[in-house]
Amino acid sequence: MATFRWTFWKVVLAFVLLAGAVATVLRFSEGLGATTNLSDAFPWGLWIGFDVMCGVMLAAGGFTLTATVYIFNLKKFKPIVRPTVLTAFLGYLLVVIALLFDLGRGYRIWHPLVMWNPRSVMFEVAWCVTLYTMVLALEFAPIIFERLRLEKLLRIQRAISIPLVIAGVMLSTLHQSSLGSLYLIVPGKLHPFWYTPLLPLLFFVSAICVGLAMTIFESSMSARHFGKQLEMPLLIRLGRALLVGLIVYSVLRFQDVFDRGALKLITRGGWESGLFLLEIAMGLVAPIVLLIFPKVRESSGGLYISSVLVVLGFVTNRMNVAITGMEASAGVHYFPKWTELAVTASIIGAGFGIFAAAVKYLPIFVAEEAHPASAERREPELAVLSHARL
Amino acid sequence: MSKGILYDATLCIDCKLCERACAEKHGLPYNEAIAAEEKQSAHKLTVVMDKGDKYMRRLCMNCQDPTCASVCPVAALRKTAEGPVTYDASRCIGCRYCMLACPFSVPKYQWNTALPLVQKCDMCADRVAQGLPTACAAACPTGATKFGDRDALIAEAQDRIAKNPEQYVHHIYGLTEVGGTSVLLLSSVPFEEFGYPVHVDNQPLPMLTWHVLSELPQVVTFGAALLGGIWWITSRRQAVAAAEAKSGD
């Protein structure tokens, strides 16, 4: 094995993790008041708005892709199932870690599992996160089993893989949409740009868009850093699906803000209008305009830029719902404290670090199923591919 | 019979005895500095605000169908039959969804402790269960804060407005707001001047999330069946294609 060498990004990561460690000690010894800019007027901040809301959204590639490959049988996409499932699994684990920071009494995080309140969206979210993290662990398990050559466990996993995928898709559908439903209860507090009865639907459709965009993004990133990426025809198809998703979302979104009479509020200007326009321009208008041109849609650079815009645009959307849109009614302006930023940055950094380590030590990027035990039940992939169209 | 509190701001003299009684009842500190605080907080569950010679109390409205109780993932907040909305600290995970969701922004948080809890007025649930009035009502020297049966208090409030129409805003705050609250307010100045939200829905807010949540069992059943069906078709098609490929060899 090569000896350890400091690179620029490793130095950055070390610095971030160090700041995060200090922030962690402060958070758990001093409490939330001393280490966050949260208050009675503004009880949810960066850790919910970014770590939880965006973390779950960015993990959406997991269910989008497992459904594509295992339910719709588009086996061509199989090579990217593993990296996306890994991303989703890490994403959910990190969301749980972020929750432990944000909850006043994180050691009671299991309470919703035994103390029920089925009328609560948060109760549903708690159950979905728990169950879906378990599903993702089981979906990821074969990679570990392969590495350790546990044939029997592999066979068991294969037998339940389809019900597992269906459970994962259903749990994700509920969970992605219910993050939007969380805000249905604050009609008087959330700014009309973002408050709509359609919140659950909008969150679900945008999660699918972001899932596709993240898959393109990850493929490009892994091409750069690990020399492994998807074939162009697959990426182009993902880009086309992303374009369709974005158009569907745009129609829903524009019709909704227009019908509710919220669109004319733009003329009032201000903080909310600016961030609303940024979200629309970055997440919808720019990528749609780019992807409409076949020349852009069929180039790896064009796809990469479009997917980054979509991800950033919808991160802005989630932050707008959780933070920007809640400020006016709260009568305060919220900006996270350094400790909040350090914890969030550390969680992201840890995510990247674990992903890189997993790619290095586990068979994440594999050209095809390299496992000998699977040879006899290898699906006739070529035959079906000629029919497959996304 | 559901109990309630009627606060009539026109009778209030800003003596703050309700604040003191509330602090004593809940084992919270009370002194001049705290008396001067004009905001509800984890150590001040009720507050008398003043604007010139006009006063207004703030306390938990103890809604008939409380938003906080509906959003709490561990059912720490509950509406009792007598009226009070209670908080079970042993269940609370500290997620603060109640604080976000409350249309009156009532629940407050212990920000400066390592293991914080939510704090709010519980309408003296233990006293009410024993048939006693709330501590604030018992302490009020002028009758501005009055405890009783909610229905009787509504009738009395309507009566007061009818007898002195020029003295009151013609609205009982809490009669219909978010489906009604156990705490009812009368005032001579518009309620929004003291920060009370006046554009709140007259329907209980929990319905907003419930009509989505109640659909979920159908979504899951239908969705799982649909996905299973699609899988069956696509895998069947694949098997047929494989068989055809084989016979073609």
XYZ file of C-alpha atoms in Angstrom:
639
model
C 0.000 0.000 0.000
C 1.187 3.489 -0.800
C 2.340 5.667 2.066
C 0.019 8.439 3.242
C 0.528 11.752 1.464
C -0.976 15.122 2.300
C -2.854 16.643 -0.598
C -4.651 19.987 -0.700
C -8.068 18.439 -0.116
C -6.806 16.279 2.732
C -5.490 19.404 4.489
C -8.835 21.118 3.985
C -10.665 18.065 5.290
C -8.398 17.832 8.346
C -8.967 21.507 9.119
C -12.746 21.183 8.752
C -12.876 18.074 10.925
C -10.788 19.781 13.609
C -13.156 22.771 13.706
C -16.061 20.335 13.759
C -14.572 18.473 16.718
C -14.240 21.706 18.696
C -17.804 22.690 17.755
C -19.057 19.250 18.811
C -17.496 19.537 22.269
C -19.002 23.010 22.675
C -22.419 21.921 21.394
C -22.786 19.083 23.888
C -21.290 20.889 26.873
C -22.763 24.383 26.452
C -26.089 23.585 24.810
C -27.811 24.926 21.707
C -28.112 28.536 22.863
C -24.362 29.091 23.066
C -23.477 27.248 19.878
C -26.248 28.176 17.454
C -28.037 31.334 16.381
C -31.359 29.627 16.976
C -33.875 31.253 19.296
C -37.457 30.973 20.482
C -38.413 33.050 17.443
C -36.369 30.910 15.054
C -36.216 27.326 16.325
C -35.012 25.537 13.155
C -31.844 26.568 11.338
C -28.991 25.198 9.265
C -28.951 21.713 10.757
C -32.582 21.089 9.809
C -32.623 23.277 6.687
C -29.439 21.934 5.152
C -28.248 18.767 6.874
C -31.637 17.105 7.132
C -33.743 18.626 4.327
C -30.954 18.730 1.731
C -29.225 15.576 2.990
C -32.343 13.520 2.370
C -32.948 15.209 -0.973
C -29.394 14.543 -2.187
C -29.811 10.876 -1.230
C -32.774 10.567 -3.606
C -30.628 8.966 -6.318
C -30.826 5.763 -4.309
C -34.514 5.095 -4.796
C -34.699 6.655 -8.268
C -32.000 4.356 -9.577
C -32.962 1.127 -7.799
C -36.469 1.561 -9.223
C -35.049 2.196 -12.703
C -32.830 -0.875 -12.641
C -34.826 -3.442 -10.668
C -38.464 -2.472 -11.220
C -38.358 -0.970 -14.723
C -35.617 -3.445 -15.589
C -33.326 -0.962 -17.348
C -30.301 -3.093 -16.519
C -27.952 -0.838 -18.442
C -27.915 1.461 -15.430
C -26.714 -1.276 -13.122
C -23.096 -0.051 -12.943
C -24.209 3.099 -11.090
C -26.589 1.418 -8.655
C -23.816 0.778 -6.176
C -22.347 4.274 -5.959
C -25.818 5.811 -5.674
C -26.976 3.325 -3.036
C -23.761 4.014 -1.155
C -24.386 7.769 -1.409
C -27.951 7.322 -0.182
C -26.892 5.112 2.701
C -24.147 7.523 3.784
C -26.554 10.424 3.291
C -29.115 8.924 5.641
C -26.525 7.983 8.254
C -25.233 11.548 8.185
C -28.781 12.918 8.464
C -29.207 10.857 11.631
C -25.914 12.224 12.974
C -27.025 15.784 12.180
C -30.286 15.098 14.039
C -28.301 14.039 17.097
C -26.743 17.501 17.070
C -30.016 19.313 16.531
C -32.287 17.446 18.942
C -32.205 18.858 22.443
C -32.194 15.327 23.794
C -30.627 13.213 21.093
C -30.360 10.233 23.405
C -34.139 9.966 23.122
C -34.037 9.780 19.318
C -35.716 6.341 19.511
C -38.768 7.679 21.388
C -40.971 8.083 18.264
C -40.601 4.350 17.625
C -42.312 3.464 20.903
C -44.278 6.627 21.779
C -46.615 6.989 18.853
C -48.452 9.950 17.459
C -49.722 9.008 13.980
C -51.155 12.514 13.495
C -47.615 13.942 13.403
C -45.680 14.336 10.145
C -42.506 14.246 12.225
C -43.560 10.859 13.587
C -43.895 9.575 10.024
C -40.529 11.088 9.088
C -38.901 9.351 12.072
C -40.293 5.974 11.019
C -39.365 6.455 7.370
C -35.772 7.483 8.189
C -35.375 4.466 10.462
C -36.866 1.934 8.062
C -35.256 3.354 4.936
C -31.809 3.460 6.548
C -32.281 -0.241 7.304
C -33.410 -0.935 3.733
C -30.387 0.938 2.379
C -28.092 -1.030 4.678
C -29.579 -4.260 3.295
C -29.294 -2.988 -0.278
C -25.673 -2.103 0.338
C -24.902 -5.309 2.249
C -24.075 -7.501 -0.793
C -21.026 -5.343 -1.453
C -19.672 -6.203 1.981
C -20.787 -9.837 1.656
C -18.943 -10.092 -1.673
C -15.801 -8.687 -0.188
C -15.976 -11.163 2.700
C -17.158 -14.003 0.408
C -20.293 -14.777 2.417
C -22.127 -16.838 -0.214
C -25.099 -17.826 1.909
C -25.914 -14.299 3.028
C -25.587 -13.141 -0.562
C -28.167 -15.680 -1.673
C -30.588 -14.611 1.064
C -30.160 -10.990 0.093
C -30.855 -11.801 -3.577
C -34.047 -13.625 -2.661
C -35.513 -10.582 -0.925
C -34.021 -7.960 -3.217
C -37.207 -7.063 -5.162
C -39.466 -6.608 -2.089
C -36.588 -4.641 -0.588
C -36.396 -2.321 -3.590
C -40.186 -1.808 -3.564
C -40.098 -1.050 0.169
C -37.260 1.399 -0.425
C -39.130 3.223 -3.186
C -42.308 3.475 -1.113
C -40.479 4.659 2.000
C -38.608 7.261 -0.040
C -41.800 8.469 -1.681
C -43.384 8.962 1.727
C -40.315 10.454 3.261
C -39.300 12.871 0.496
C -42.834 14.203 0.286
C -43.356 14.366 4.033
C -40.385 16.705 4.433
C -42.585 19.086 2.464
C -45.669 18.118 4.490
C -43.810 19.233 7.644
C -44.444 22.804 6.524
C -48.131 22.369 5.673
C -48.841 23.194 9.307
C -47.440 26.761 9.097
C -49.736 28.581 6.641
C -49.411 31.770 8.654
C -45.635 31.616 8.995
C -44.126 30.432 5.714
C -43.842 33.071 2.977
C -46.390 32.652 0.121
C -43.575 31.996 -2.378
C -43.121 28.651 -0.651
C -46.257 27.829 1.303
C -48.585 25.755 -0.829
C -50.805 22.720 -0.305
C -48.662 21.166 -3.059
C -45.531 21.103 -0.852
C -45.464 17.285 -0.538
C -45.860 16.802 -4.306
C -43.271 19.465 -5.138
C -40.783 17.941 -2.688
C -41.301 14.500 -4.209
C -40.927 15.561 -7.848
C -37.895 17.699 -7.074
C -36.325 14.790 -5.169
C -36.529 12.692 -8.344
C -34.930 15.517 -10.365
C -32.160 15.890 -7.810
C -31.720 12.106 -7.697
C -31.068 12.106 -11.463
C -28.839 15.171 -11.257
C -26.820 13.662 -8.410
C -26.316 10.480 -10.422
C -24.887 12.494 -13.338
C -22.827 14.590 -10.940
C -21.411 11.586 -9.114
C -20.518 9.880 -12.343
C -18.576 12.951 -13.454
C -16.883 13.262 -10.065
C -15.875 9.629 -10.015
C -14.561 9.975 -13.552
C -12.311 12.759 -12.357
C -11.115 11.169 -9.134
C -11.372 7.441 -9.649
C -11.179 7.182 -13.424
C -14.507 5.383 -13.510
C -17.644 6.754 -15.048
C -20.796 5.873 -16.897
C -20.859 5.434 -20.617
C -22.029 8.515 -22.467
C -25.286 6.992 -23.830
C -26.421 6.310 -20.257
C -25.573 9.806 -19.100
C -27.429 11.271 -22.069
C -30.523 9.284 -21.165
C -30.294 10.475 -17.561
C -30.014 14.031 -18.886
C -33.130 13.553 -20.997
C -35.065 12.162 -18.000
C -33.833 15.104 -15.924
C -35.116 17.545 -18.540
C -38.565 15.917 -18.453
C -38.582 15.979 -14.638
C -37.616 19.649 -14.531
C -40.338 20.596 -16.997
C -42.963 18.693 -15.003
C -41.799 20.403 -11.803
C -41.753 23.835 -13.465
C -45.331 23.478 -14.706
C -46.515 22.495 -11.219
C -44.529 25.228 -9.520
C -45.399 28.118 -11.832
C -49.052 27.220 -12.029
C -49.156 27.026 -8.249
C -47.458 30.356 -7.455
C -49.508 32.001 -10.172
C -52.855 30.601 -9.011
C -52.214 31.581 -5.421
C -51.372 35.094 -6.532
C -47.909 34.841 -5.021
C -46.051 35.608 -8.244
C -46.898 39.307 -8.132
C -45.132 39.592 -4.766
C -41.862 39.550 -6.722
C -42.395 43.199 -7.555
C -42.091 44.029 -3.858
C -38.444 43.032 -4.089
C -36.480 42.253 -0.986
C -34.633 39.287 0.382
C -37.349 36.732 -0.329
C -37.870 37.801 -3.955
C -34.141 37.638 -4.643
C -33.737 34.143 -3.251
C -36.952 32.969 -4.908
C -35.659 34.171 -8.278
C -32.251 32.609 -7.611
C -33.885 29.263 -6.884
C -36.005 29.415 -10.047
C -33.194 30.665 -12.284
C -30.563 28.226 -11.025
C -32.639 25.100 -10.491
C -35.168 25.376 -13.327
C -34.628 28.008 -16.028
C -30.881 27.625 -16.609
C -30.734 23.803 -16.662
C -33.885 23.531 -18.810
C -32.495 26.029 -21.331
C -29.176 24.158 -21.367
C -30.615 20.656 -21.621
C -33.032 21.590 -24.411
C -30.065 21.896 -26.784
C -29.034 18.415 -27.936
C -25.471 19.665 -28.238
C -25.354 20.453 -24.519
C -27.404 17.424 -23.484
C -25.059 15.113 -25.341
C -21.795 16.474 -23.998
C -20.353 15.397 -20.674
C -19.450 18.997 -19.803
C -22.966 20.261 -20.535
C -24.542 17.482 -18.493
C -22.182 18.140 -15.620
C -22.941 21.866 -15.482
C -26.686 21.260 -15.801
C -26.695 18.722 -12.983
C -24.671 20.992 -10.693
C -27.135 23.823 -11.359
C -30.095 21.569 -10.555
C -28.516 20.414 -7.291
C -27.609 23.956 -6.212
C -31.017 25.282 -7.286
C -32.921 22.759 -5.214
C -30.580 23.139 -2.240
C -31.555 26.824 -2.426
C -35.215 25.775 -2.593
C -34.987 23.663 0.569
C -33.080 26.382 2.419
C -35.683 28.914 1.289
C -38.500 26.801 2.691
C -36.702 26.127 5.961
C -34.976 29.469 6.516
C -35.654 32.369 4.095
C -39.415 31.840 4.024
C -39.716 31.670 7.809
C -37.769 34.829 8.663
C -40.394 37.515 8.034
C -43.039 35.938 10.260
C -40.431 35.279 12.964
C -39.305 38.892 12.776
C -35.645 37.911 12.918
C -32.830 37.409 10.464
C -31.049 34.106 10.889
C -27.499 33.345 9.888
C -25.760 30.263 11.322
C -23.023 30.590 13.945
C -19.521 29.276 13.123
C -20.177 26.212 15.254
C -23.241 25.343 13.175
C -21.245 25.788 9.957
C -18.327 23.743 11.318
C -20.557 20.814 12.256
C -22.295 20.874 8.870
C -18.999 21.140 6.990
C -17.564 18.247 9.025
C -20.566 16.083 8.253
C -20.183 16.795 4.527
C -16.442 16.235 4.759
C -16.923 12.945 6.582
C -19.369 11.916 3.858
C -16.821 12.576 1.105
C -14.066 10.875 3.111
C -16.083 7.719 3.774
C -17.233 7.610 0.143
C -13.625 7.829 -1.087
C -12.545 5.116 1.356
C -15.431 2.863 0.326
C -14.564 3.259 -3.352
C -10.973 2.349 -2.544
C -11.627 -0.748 -0.445
C -14.975 -2.098 -1.672
C -16.172 -3.128 -5.126
C -18.298 -0.019 -5.696
C -17.463 0.740 -9.313
C -17.638 -2.547 -11.151
C -18.017 -2.907 -14.878
C -20.361 -5.842 -14.396
C -21.160 -8.389 -11.747
C -17.710 -9.827 -11.171
C -18.956 -12.356 -8.696
C -18.614 -16.003 -9.776
C -21.595 -17.236 -7.727
C -23.895 -15.068 -9.746
C -22.747 -16.461 -13.077
C -25.355 -19.188 -13.345
C -28.247 -16.812 -12.652
C -26.892 -14.013 -14.769
C -29.779 -12.324 -16.520
C -29.781 -12.249 -20.302
C -29.030 -8.574 -20.254
C -28.328 -7.972 -23.900
C -31.665 -9.310 -25.054
C -33.669 -6.948 -22.924
C -31.564 -3.931 -23.572
C -32.667 -3.589 -27.141
C -36.231 -3.014 -25.910
C -35.326 -0.732 -23.101
C -36.034 2.917 -23.567
C -36.178 5.363 -20.725
C -67.266 20.302 30.951
C -64.425 22.071 29.166
C -62.879 24.861 31.210
C -61.469 28.125 29.969
C -59.908 31.451 30.873
C -61.417 34.792 29.938
C -58.962 37.682 29.977
C -60.556 41.102 29.668
C -57.824 43.641 28.979
C -60.079 46.550 29.876
C -60.136 45.360 33.513
C -56.375 44.777 33.719
C -54.269 47.137 35.856
C -50.846 45.723 34.968
C -50.139 44.601 38.552
C -48.410 41.457 37.196
C -49.701 39.335 40.075
C -50.666 36.729 37.468
C -47.036 36.562 36.343
C -45.849 36.087 39.923
C -48.473 33.462 40.731
C -47.619 31.580 37.536
C -43.891 31.562 38.334
C -44.560 30.326 41.870
C -46.921 27.631 40.654
C -44.382 26.332 38.124
C -41.338 26.663 40.403
C -39.745 29.389 38.281
C -37.758 32.364 39.585
C -39.502 35.737 39.724
C -37.991 39.117 40.530
C -38.015 42.693 39.262
C -35.747 41.950 36.348
C -37.960 39.094 35.182
C -41.085 41.202 35.773
C -39.648 43.775 33.382
C -39.195 41.215 30.596
C -41.892 41.759 27.973
C -41.473 38.396 26.279
C -42.619 34.886 27.016
C -39.679 32.568 27.578
C -38.755 29.245 29.157
C -38.744 30.996 32.559
C -41.736 33.262 31.954
C -44.815 31.374 30.824
C -47.170 34.344 30.899
C -46.510 38.008 30.402
C -48.509 41.218 30.749
C -47.551 43.600 27.962
C -48.315 47.275 28.001
C -48.762 50.000 25.397
C -49.380 53.224 27.237
C -52.403 52.541 29.428
C -53.485 49.505 27.390
C -52.501 46.065 28.571
C -52.617 42.575 27.143
C -51.704 39.180 28.510
C -49.886 36.455 26.663
C -50.201 32.833 27.716
C -50.722 29.525 26.003
C -54.088 29.649 24.248
C -54.670 25.952 25.075
C -56.338 25.341 21.705
C -59.353 23.070 21.375
C -57.541 21.076 18.688
C -53.913 22.003 19.462
C -51.407 22.211 16.613
C -48.556 21.404 19.012
C -50.204 18.165 20.116
C -50.731 17.114 16.509
C -47.142 17.774 15.395
C -45.351 16.286 18.406
C -43.724 13.043 17.164
C -43.804 11.484 20.641
C -47.206 12.727 21.842
C -45.596 14.685 24.676
C -48.242 17.403 24.240
C -51.867 16.467 24.815
C -55.253 18.107 25.120
C -57.057 17.072 28.289
C -60.832 16.791 28.521
C -60.931 19.677 31.024
C -59.240 22.044 28.568
C -55.539 22.343 29.426
C -52.878 21.288 26.902
C -50.265 19.423 28.936
C -46.609 18.636 28.294
C -44.934 15.395 29.344
C -41.248 16.264 29.692
C -40.202 12.616 29.968
C -41.241 11.987 26.346
C -39.828 15.135 24.728
C -36.895 14.660 22.326
C -36.337 18.398 21.904
C -37.105 18.614 18.163
C -38.854 22.001 18.532
C -41.475 21.204 15.878
C -44.138 22.416 18.355
C -42.383 25.790 18.520
C -42.278 26.057 14.744
C -45.853 24.899 14.266
C -47.707 26.782 17.022
C -49.756 29.509 15.308
C -49.247 31.704 18.399
C -45.530 30.814 18.832
C -46.129 29.898 22.453
C -43.799 26.979 23.338
C -40.363 28.174 24.443
C -37.063 26.357 24.807
C -34.372 26.083 27.475
C -31.622 27.260 25.134
C -28.919 27.543 27.757
C -28.914 24.060 29.196
C -27.164 20.989 27.850
C -30.369 18.921 28.030
C -33.162 21.347 27.196
C -36.921 20.934 27.488
C -39.844 22.868 26.071
C -41.758 25.116 28.466
C -45.257 26.481 28.138
C -48.287 27.445 30.198
C -50.294 24.273 30.864
C -53.356 26.108 32.176
C -52.490 24.680 35.615
C -53.741 21.245 34.526
C -53.241 19.739 38.002
C -55.234 22.508 39.721
C -57.953 22.369 37.068
C -58.231 18.598 37.522
C -58.892 19.226 41.225
C -61.620 21.729 40.389
C -59.462 24.740 41.265
C -59.046 27.843 39.081
C -55.675 28.475 37.412
C -53.034 30.202 39.555
C -53.242 33.377 37.439
C -57.036 33.603 37.739
C -56.882 32.981 41.491
C -54.313 35.755 41.887
C -56.056 38.374 39.724
C -57.391 41.162 41.995
C -59.685 42.811 39.408
C -61.322 39.858 37.672
C -59.486 40.646 34.421
C -58.423 37.003 34.297
C -61.426 34.834 35.011
C -61.612 31.043 35.141
C -64.748 29.023 34.439
C -66.650 26.856 32.012
C -65.686 27.845 28.501
C -69.290 28.065 27.282
C -70.295 30.263 30.216
C -67.265 32.509 29.637
C -68.191 32.918 25.962
C -71.721 33.970 26.954
C -70.306 36.416 29.481
C -67.847 37.879 26.972
C -70.639 38.384 24.420
C -72.678 40.036 27.136
C -69.857 42.440 28.049
C -69.379 43.482 24.417
C -73.145 43.948 23.997
C -73.424 46.113 27.128
C -70.428 48.307 26.347
C -70.041 48.138 22.576
C -67.917 51.294 22.422
C -65.427 49.892 24.925
C -64.463 46.710 23.067
C -63.156 45.407 19.782
C -66.204 43.447 18.635
C -64.492 40.111 18.636
C -63.744 37.452 21.201
C -60.238 36.356 20.318
C -60.061 32.579 20.662
C -63.716 31.906 19.950
C -63.059 30.722 16.413
C -59.290 31.117 15.851
C -57.778 27.776 14.740
C -61.071 26.140 15.645
C -61.302 27.812 19.046
C -59.084 28.033 22.113
C -59.640 27.515 25.833
C -58.251 30.986 26.482
C -60.506 33.822 25.354
C -59.477 37.464 25.060
C -61.343 40.763 25.106
C -59.642 44.034 24.283
C -60.283 47.672 23.511
C -57.398 47.817 21.006
C -56.965 45.564 17.971
C -55.325 42.278 18.939
C -52.641 42.546 16.269
C -51.196 45.555 18.077
C -50.050 43.150 20.752
C -48.717 40.646 18.259
C -51.683 38.313 18.094
C -52.045 36.884 14.597
C -55.423 37.970 13.218
C -55.405 36.211 9.854
C -55.371 32.724 11.307
C -57.655 30.100 9.873
C -60.876 29.264 11.688
C -60.273 25.600 10.969
C -57.974 23.622 13.273
C -54.511 23.531 11.633
C -53.928 19.795 12.287
C -56.370 19.099 9.428
C -53.811 20.537 7.006
C -51.369 17.699 7.638
C -53.947 15.081 8.518
C -55.608 15.116 5.112
C -52.189 14.182 3.631
C -51.190 11.715 6.351
C -54.505 9.899 6.251
C -53.979 9.152 2.522
C -50.627 7.474 3.062
C -51.847 3.910 3.727
C -53.608 4.009 0.325
C -50.525 5.497 -1.349
C -48.343 2.726 0.048
C -50.719 -0.118 -0.804
C -51.444 1.147 -4.284
C -47.823 2.123 -4.956
C -46.395 -1.191 -3.808
C -48.930 -3.111 -5.898
C -48.167 -0.953 -8.935
C -44.400 -1.370 -8.581
C -44.815 -5.112 -8.046
C -46.948 -5.278 -11.201
C -44.431 -3.329 -13.265
C -41.636 -5.566 -12.015
C -43.640 -8.668 -12.902
C -44.248 -7.400 -16.447
C -40.669 -6.273 -17.092
C -39.101 -9.435 -15.700
C -41.595 -11.575 -17.621
C -40.748 -9.737 -20.821
C -37.089 -10.370 -20.107
C -37.664 -14.088 -19.552
C -39.584 -14.338 -22.819
C -36.849 -12.479 -24.664
C -34.271 -14.845 -23.151
C -36.238 -17.906 -24.214
C -36.634 -16.556 -27.736
C -32.939 -15.798 -27.967
C -32.162 -19.346 -26.893
C -34.507 -21.033 -29.380
C -33.113 -18.813 -32.108
C -29.585 -20.167 -31.555
